[in-house]
CSV table of C-alpha atoms in Angstrom, one decimal:
chain,number,residue,atom,x,y,z
A,1,MET,CA,92.4,16.7,53.8
A,2,GLY,CA,90.2,17.9,56.6
A,3,SER,CA,91.4,21.5,56.1
A,4,ASP,CA,90.7,21.3,52.4
A,5,VAL,CA,87.1,20.0,53.0
A,6,PHE,CA,86.4,22.7,55.5
A,7,HIS,CA,87.8,25.3,53.1
A,8,SER,CA,85.6,24.0,50.3
A,9,PHE,CA,82.5,24.0,52.6
A,10,VAL,CA,83.1,27.6,53.6
A,11,LEU,CA,83.4,28.7,49.9
A,12,ILE,CA,80.4,26.6,48.8
A,13,PHE,CA,77.9,27.7,51.4
A,14,SER,CA,79.1,31.3,51.9
A,15,GLY,CA,79.1,31.7,48.1
A,16,ALA,CA,75.8,29.9,47.8
A,17,ALA,CA,74.2,32.4,50.3
A,18,ILE,CA,75.5,35.3,48.2
A,19,VAL,CA,74.4,34.0,44.8
A,20,ALA,CA,71.1,32.7,46.2
A,21,SER,CA,70.3,36.2,47.4
A,22,LEU,CA,71.1,37.6,43.9
A,23,ALA,CA,69.0,34.9,42.3
A,24,LEU,CA,66.0,35.7,44.5
A,25,PHE,CA,66.3,39.4,43.7
A,26,GLY,CA,66.5,38.5,40.0
A,27,ARG,CA,63.6,36.0,40.4
A,28,GLN,CA,65.7,33.1,39.2
A,29,PRO,CA,65.7,29.5,40.4
A,30,LEU,CA,68.1,28.8,43.2
A,31,LEU,CA,69.6,25.7,41.6
A,32,VAL,CA,70.7,27.9,38.7
A,33,ALA,CA,72.7,30.0,41.1
A,34,TYR,CA,74.3,27.0,42.7
A,35,ILE,CA,75.4,25.7,39.2
A,36,VAL,CA,76.8,29.1,38.3
A,37,LEU,CA,78.7,29.2,41.6
A,38,GLY,CA,80.2,25.8,40.8
A,39,ALA,CA,81.3,26.9,37.4
A,40,ILE,CA,83.0,30.0,38.9
A,41,LEU,CA,84.8,28.3,41.8
A,42,GLY,CA,85.5,25.0,40.2
A,43,PRO,CA,88.6,23.7,38.5
A,44,TYR,CA,87.6,25.1,35.1
A,45,GLY,CA,86.7,28.5,36.6
A,46,THR,CA,88.8,30.3,39.1
A,47,GLY,CA,90.1,27.0,40.5
A,48,MET,CA,89.5,28.0,44.1
A,49,ILE,CA,88.1,24.5,44.6
A,50,PRO,CA,90.3,22.4,42.3
A,51,ASP,CA,89.1,19.0,43.3
A,52,VAL,CA,85.3,18.4,43.4
A,53,ASP,CA,85.3,14.6,43.3
A,54,LEU,CA,84.8,14.2,47.0
A,55,ILE,CA,82.1,16.9,47.0
A,56,SER,CA,80.4,15.2,44.1
A,57,GLU,CA,80.3,11.8,45.9
A,58,ILE,CA,79.0,13.4,49.1
A,59,SER,CA,76.4,15.4,47.2
A,60,HIS,CA,74.9,12.3,45.7
A,61,ILE,CA,73.2,11.6,49.0
A,62,GLY,CA,71.1,14.7,48.4
A,63,ILE,CA,69.6,13.0,45.3
A,64,ILE,CA,68.9,9.9,47.3
A,65,PHE,CA,67.0,11.9,50.0
A,66,LEU,CA,65.1,13.8,47.3
A,67,LEU,CA,63.8,10.6,45.7
A,68,PHE,CA,63.1,9.2,49.2
A,69,LEU,CA,60.9,12.2,50.1
A,70,LEU,CA,59.2,12.0,46.7
A,71,GLY,CA,58.3,8.4,47.5
A,72,LEU,CA,57.0,9.4,50.9
A,73,ASP,CA,54.6,11.8,49.3
A,74,MET,CA,53.0,9.3,46.9
A,75,GLN,CA,50.7,6.4,47.5
A,76,PRO,CA,51.5,3.0,46.0
A,77,GLN,CA,48.0,2.7,44.4
A,78,SER,CA,48.3,6.1,42.8
A,79,LEU,CA,51.8,5.3,41.4
A,80,PHE,CA,50.8,2.1,39.7
A,81,SER,CA,47.8,3.8,38.1
A,82,VAL,CA,50.0,6.6,36.8
A,83,LEU,CA,52.7,4.3,35.5
A,84,LYS,CA,50.1,2.4,33.5
A,85,LYS,CA,48.9,5.6,31.9
A,86,VAL,CA,52.4,7.0,31.0
A,87,THR,CA,54.2,3.8,29.8
A,88,HIS,CA,53.2,4.0,26.2
A,89,VAL,CA,53.7,7.7,25.9
A,90,THR,CA,57.1,7.5,27.6
A,91,LEU,CA,58.3,4.7,25.3
A,92,ILE,CA,57.2,6.4,22.1
A,93,SER,CA,58.5,9.8,23.1
A,94,SER,CA,61.9,8.3,24.1
A,95,VAL,CA,62.3,6.8,20.7
A,96,VAL,CA,61.4,10.1,19.0
A,97,PHE,CA,63.8,12.1,21.2
A,98,ALA,CA,66.6,9.6,20.6
A,99,ALA,CA,66.1,9.7,16.8
A,100,THR,CA,66.1,13.5,16.8
A,101,GLY,CA,69.3,13.6,18.9
A,102,TYR,CA,71.0,11.0,16.7
A,103,ALA,CA,70.0,12.9,13.5
A,104,ILE,CA,71.2,16.3,14.7
A,105,ALA,CA,74.5,14.8,16.0
A,106,TYR,CA,75.0,13.1,12.6
A,107,LEU,CA,74.5,16.4,10.7
A,108,PHE,CA,77.3,17.9,12.8
A,109,GLY,CA,79.8,15.2,11.9
A,110,PHE,CA,80.0,13.3,15.2
A,111,THR,CA,81.1,9.6,15.1
A,112,HIS,CA,78.5,6.8,15.1
A,113,LEU,CA,79.2,6.0,18.8
A,114,GLU,CA,79.0,9.7,19.7
A,115,ASN,CA,75.7,9.9,17.8
A,116,LEU,CA,74.3,6.9,19.8
A,117,ILE,CA,75.4,8.4,23.1
A,118,ILE,CA,73.9,11.8,22.2
A,119,GLY,CA,70.7,10.2,21.0
A,120,ALA,CA,70.4,8.2,24.2
A,121,ALA,CA,71.0,11.3,26.3
A,122,MET,CA,68.2,13.2,24.5
A,123,MET,CA,65.8,10.4,25.6
A,124,PHE,CA,65.8,11.5,29.2
A,125,SER,CA,65.0,14.5,31.4
A,126,SER,CA,66.7,15.3,34.7
A,127,THR,CA,64.4,13.9,37.5
A,128,ILE,CA,66.3,15.9,40.0
A,129,ILE,CA,66.0,19.3,38.2
A,130,GLY,CA,62.4,18.6,37.1
A,131,ILE,CA,61.3,17.9,40.7
A,132,LYS,CA,63.2,20.8,42.2
A,133,LEU,CA,61.9,23.4,39.7
A,134,LEU,CA,58.2,22.7,40.3
A,135,PRO,CA,56.3,23.6,43.4
A,136,THR,CA,55.4,20.8,45.8
A,137,THR,CA,51.7,21.4,45.3
A,138,ILE,CA,52.0,20.8,41.6
A,139,LEU,CA,54.2,17.7,41.9
A,140,HIS,CA,52.3,15.8,44.5
A,141,HIS,CA,48.7,17.0,44.7
A,142,ARG,CA,47.7,17.6,41.1
A,143,HIS,CA,47.1,15.1,38.2
A,144,ILE,CA,49.7,16.8,36.0
A,145,GLY,CA,52.3,16.5,38.7
A,146,GLU,CA,51.7,12.8,39.2
A,147,MET,CA,51.9,12.2,35.5
A,148,MET,CA,55.2,14.1,35.3
A,149,VAL,CA,56.7,12.1,38.1
A,150,GLY,CA,55.5,8.9,36.5
A,151,MET,CA,57.2,9.8,33.2
A,152,LEU,CA,60.4,10.7,34.9
A,153,LEU,CA,60.5,7.4,36.8
A,154,MET,CA,59.8,5.5,33.6
A,155,GLN,CA,62.7,7.3,31.9
A,156,ASP,CA,64.9,6.2,34.8
A,157,PHE,CA,63.9,2.6,34.2
A,158,ILE,CA,64.7,3.0,30.4
A,159,ALA,CA,68.0,4.7,31.3
A,160,ILE,CA,69.0,1.6,33.4
A,161,PHE,CA,68.2,-0.7,30.5
A,162,VAL,CA,70.1,1.5,28.0
A,163,LEU,CA,73.1,1.6,30.3
A,164,LEU,CA,73.0,-2.2,30.7
A,165,VAL,CA,73.0,-2.6,26.9
A,166,LEU,CA,75.9,-0.2,26.5
A,167,LEU,CA,78.0,-1.5,29.4
A,168,SER,CA,77.2,-5.2,29.9
A,169,GLY,CA,78.8,-6.5,26.7
A,170,GLU,CA,82.4,-6.9,25.7
A,171,ASN,CA,83.6,-6.7,22.1
A,172,GLY,CA,80.2,-5.6,20.9
A,173,GLN,CA,78.4,-8.6,22.6
A,174,ILE,CA,75.4,-7.9,24.9
A,175,ASP,CA,75.2,-10.0,28.1
A,176,ILE,CA,71.5,-11.0,28.0
A,177,GLY,CA,71.9,-12.9,31.2
A,178,GLN,CA,73.0,-9.9,33.2
A,179,ILE,CA,70.2,-7.8,31.7
A,180,GLY,CA,67.7,-10.5,32.7
A,181,ILE,CA,69.1,-10.7,36.3
A,182,THR,CA,68.8,-6.9,36.6
A,183,LEU,CA,65.2,-6.9,35.3
A,184,LEU,CA,64.3,-9.6,37.8
A,185,ALA,CA,66.0,-7.7,40.6
A,186,LEU,CA,63.3,-4.9,40.8
A,187,PRO,CA,60.3,-7.1,41.7
A,188,LEU,CA,62.4,-9.1,44.1
A,189,LEU,CA,63.6,-5.9,45.8
A,190,VAL,CA,60.0,-4.6,46.0
A,191,LEU,CA,58.8,-7.8,47.7
A,192,ALA,CA,61.7,-7.7,50.1
A,193,CYS,CA,61.0,-4.1,51.0
A,194,ILE,CA,57.3,-4.8,51.5
A,195,GLY,CA,58.1,-7.7,53.9
A,196,ALA,CA,60.7,-5.7,55.8
A,197,VAL,CA,58.3,-2.7,56.2
A,198,ARG,CA,55.5,-4.9,57.4
A,199,TYR,CA,57.3,-7.1,59.8
A,200,ILE,CA,60.2,-4.9,61.0
A,201,LEU,CA,59.9,-1.2,60.3
A,202,LEU,CA,56.2,-0.6,61.1
A,203,PRO,CA,56.4,-2.4,64.4
A,204,LEU,CA,59.5,-0.4,65.4
A,205,PHE,CA,57.9,2.9,64.3
A,206,THR,CA,54.8,2.0,66.3
A,207,ARG,CA,56.6,1.1,69.4
A,208,PHE,CA,59.1,4.0,69.5
A,209,ASP,CA,57.3,6.7,67.6
A,210,ARG,CA,57.7,9.1,70.5
A,211,ILE,CA,61.5,9.1,70.3
A,212,GLY,CA,62.1,11.5,67.4
A,213,GLU,CA,65.8,10.8,67.2
A,214,TYR,CA,65.2,7.1,66.7
A,215,VAL,CA,62.6,7.6,64.0
A,216,PHE,CA,64.9,10.0,62.2
A,217,LEU,CA,67.9,7.5,62.3
A,218,LEU,CA,65.7,4.5,61.3
A,219,ALA,CA,64.3,6.4,58.3
A,220,ILE,CA,67.8,7.4,57.2
A,221,GLY,CA,69.1,3.9,57.6
A,222,TRP,CA,66.2,2.4,55.7
A,223,CYS,CA,66.6,4.9,52.9
A,224,LEU,CA,70.3,4.4,52.4
A,225,GLY,CA,70.1,0.7,53.0
A,226,VAL,CA,67.6,0.1,50.2
A,227,SER,CA,69.5,2.5,47.9
A,228,ALA,CA,72.7,0.5,48.4
A,229,ALA,CA,70.8,-2.8,47.8
A,230,ALA,CA,69.3,-1.5,44.6
A,231,GLU,CA,72.7,-0.3,43.4
A,232,TYR,CA,74.2,-3.7,44.3
A,233,LEU,CA,71.5,-5.5,42.3
A,234,GLY,CA,72.3,-3.4,39.2
A,235,LEU,CA,69.5,-0.9,39.6
A,236,SER,CA,70.1,2.7,40.6
A,237,ALA,CA,70.4,4.1,44.1
A,238,GLU,CA,67.8,6.7,43.2
A,239,ILE,CA,65.2,4.0,42.3
A,240,GLY,CA,66.1,2.3,45.6
A,241,ALA,CA,65.5,5.5,47.5
A,242,PHE,CA,62.2,6.1,45.8
A,243,LEU,CA,61.1,2.5,46.6
A,244,ALA,CA,62.2,3.0,50.2
A,245,GLY,CA,60.0,6.0,50.5
A,246,ILE,CA,56.9,4.7,48.8
A,247,THR,CA,56.9,1.5,50.9
A,248,ILE,CA,56.5,3.5,54.1
A,249,ALA,CA,54.3,6.2,52.6
A,250,THR,CA,51.2,4.7,54.3
A,251,SER,CA,52.9,4.9,57.7
A,252,PRO,CA,51.2,7.3,60.2
A,253,ILE,CA,54.6,9.1,60.7
A,254,ALA,CA,55.5,9.4,57.0
A,255,GLN,CA,54.9,13.1,57.0
A,256,TYR,CA,56.9,13.6,60.2
A,257,ILE,CA,59.8,11.8,58.5
A,258,ALA,CA,59.5,14.0,55.4
A,259,LEU,CA,59.5,17.2,57.4
A,260,SER,CA,62.6,16.0,59.4
A,261,LEU,CA,64.6,15.1,56.4
A,262,LYS,CA,64.0,18.2,54.2
A,263,PRO,CA,66.7,20.4,55.7
A,264,LEU,CA,69.2,17.5,55.4
A,265,ARG,CA,68.1,17.0,51.7
A,266,ASP,CA,68.6,20.7,50.9
A,267,PHE,CA,72.1,20.7,52.5
A,268,PHE,CA,73.3,18.0,50.2
A,269,LEU,CA,71.5,19.3,47.1
A,270,VAL,CA,73.4,22.6,47.3
A,271,MET,CA,76.6,20.6,47.0
A,272,PHE,CA,75.1,18.5,44.2
A,273,PHE,CA,74.2,21.4,42.0
A,274,PHE,CA,77.6,23.1,42.9
A,275,SER,CA,79.5,20.0,41.8
A,276,LEU,CA,77.4,19.9,38.6
A,277,GLY,CA,78.5,23.4,37.7
A,278,ALA,CA,82.1,22.7,38.7
A,279,GLN,CA,82.3,20.0,36.0
A,280,PHE,CA,81.5,22.4,33.2
A,281,ASN,CA,84.7,22.7,31.1
A,282,LEU,CA,84.2,26.2,29.7
A,283,GLY,CA,87.3,25.7,27.5
A,284,LEU,CA,85.3,23.3,25.3
A,285,LEU,CA,82.5,25.8,24.8
A,286,PRO,CA,83.6,27.2,21.4
A,287,GLU,CA,83.6,23.6,20.0
A,288,ILE,CA,80.2,22.5,21.2
A,289,ILE,CA,78.2,25.7,21.5
A,290,ILE,CA,76.5,25.5,18.2
A,291,PRO,CA,75.5,21.8,18.4
A,292,THR,CA,74.4,22.3,21.9
A,293,LEU,CA,72.2,25.3,21.0
A,294,VAL,CA,70.6,23.3,18.1
A,295,LEU,CA,70.0,20.2,20.2
A,296,GLY,CA,68.6,22.3,23.1
A,297,GLY,CA,66.4,24.3,20.8
A,298,ALA,CA,65.1,21.1,19.1
A,299,MET,CA,64.3,19.5,22.5
A,300,LEU,CA,62.6,22.7,23.7
A,301,ILE,CA,60.3,22.5,20.6
A,302,ILE,CA,59.7,18.7,20.6
A,303,LYS,CA,59.4,17.8,24.2
A,304,PRO,CA,56.4,20.0,25.2
A,305,LEU,CA,54.5,18.5,22.3
């Protein structure tokens, strides 16, 4: 197992260095290069890395760190103001996107359940790809960037609710109690995080801020701990990571933590985008290429509106 993991890491990061160089010369986003590399080396490509399950699980940490750093760069007051502005727009646009996806899938003869899933998928944008594709200055220091982040976070909340509706019930029955518990979990987690930061984390940061290694470890432990708690409560680990970041965003050493974690975040994100590409089953392409192009074209036209 150890040898297989080492072999996979060699192929991933050596290959990523090569395709990243080509992408930069071609003025293409690096994440596209990582996805293409995954499709080439993965089980549906050359098969040089036949099993990407472990890599996919490890790479998920990169998403958690990315949302944690995003939270570190935002102020709580600014976030609440943005969420108030984007709530109605996000809800209305999500309904429009879902209806469009359902209608197009219906025209191509998919089943009712498949139509619902495709419609639900069209409601959302990738928070990870959206954040990675835009420069940091646009995301965190301009009004349009804050609005975009707010809409992506609202979509994450809607996605959790949709998944609860789809997965909570058995034999077509929806578990209202479970949905209610999950919706209550978010404010309870927020209060718990605020209390922990005020009475535990900030005093520790203040007392030992000169020991960089300790600050680094405490920040990672806080990020992963809140992420795990959010997942346990029925929320997503990503929302937990963002919450962990924004609750210490006002700390004097927030920017130091952000700078320290960025290389670690990038390391895991390379594996995330690689594993994403490795899951592409190119053998199914002839069957889905036309519906995919129509759906993609429709979303490219509708979403910017």
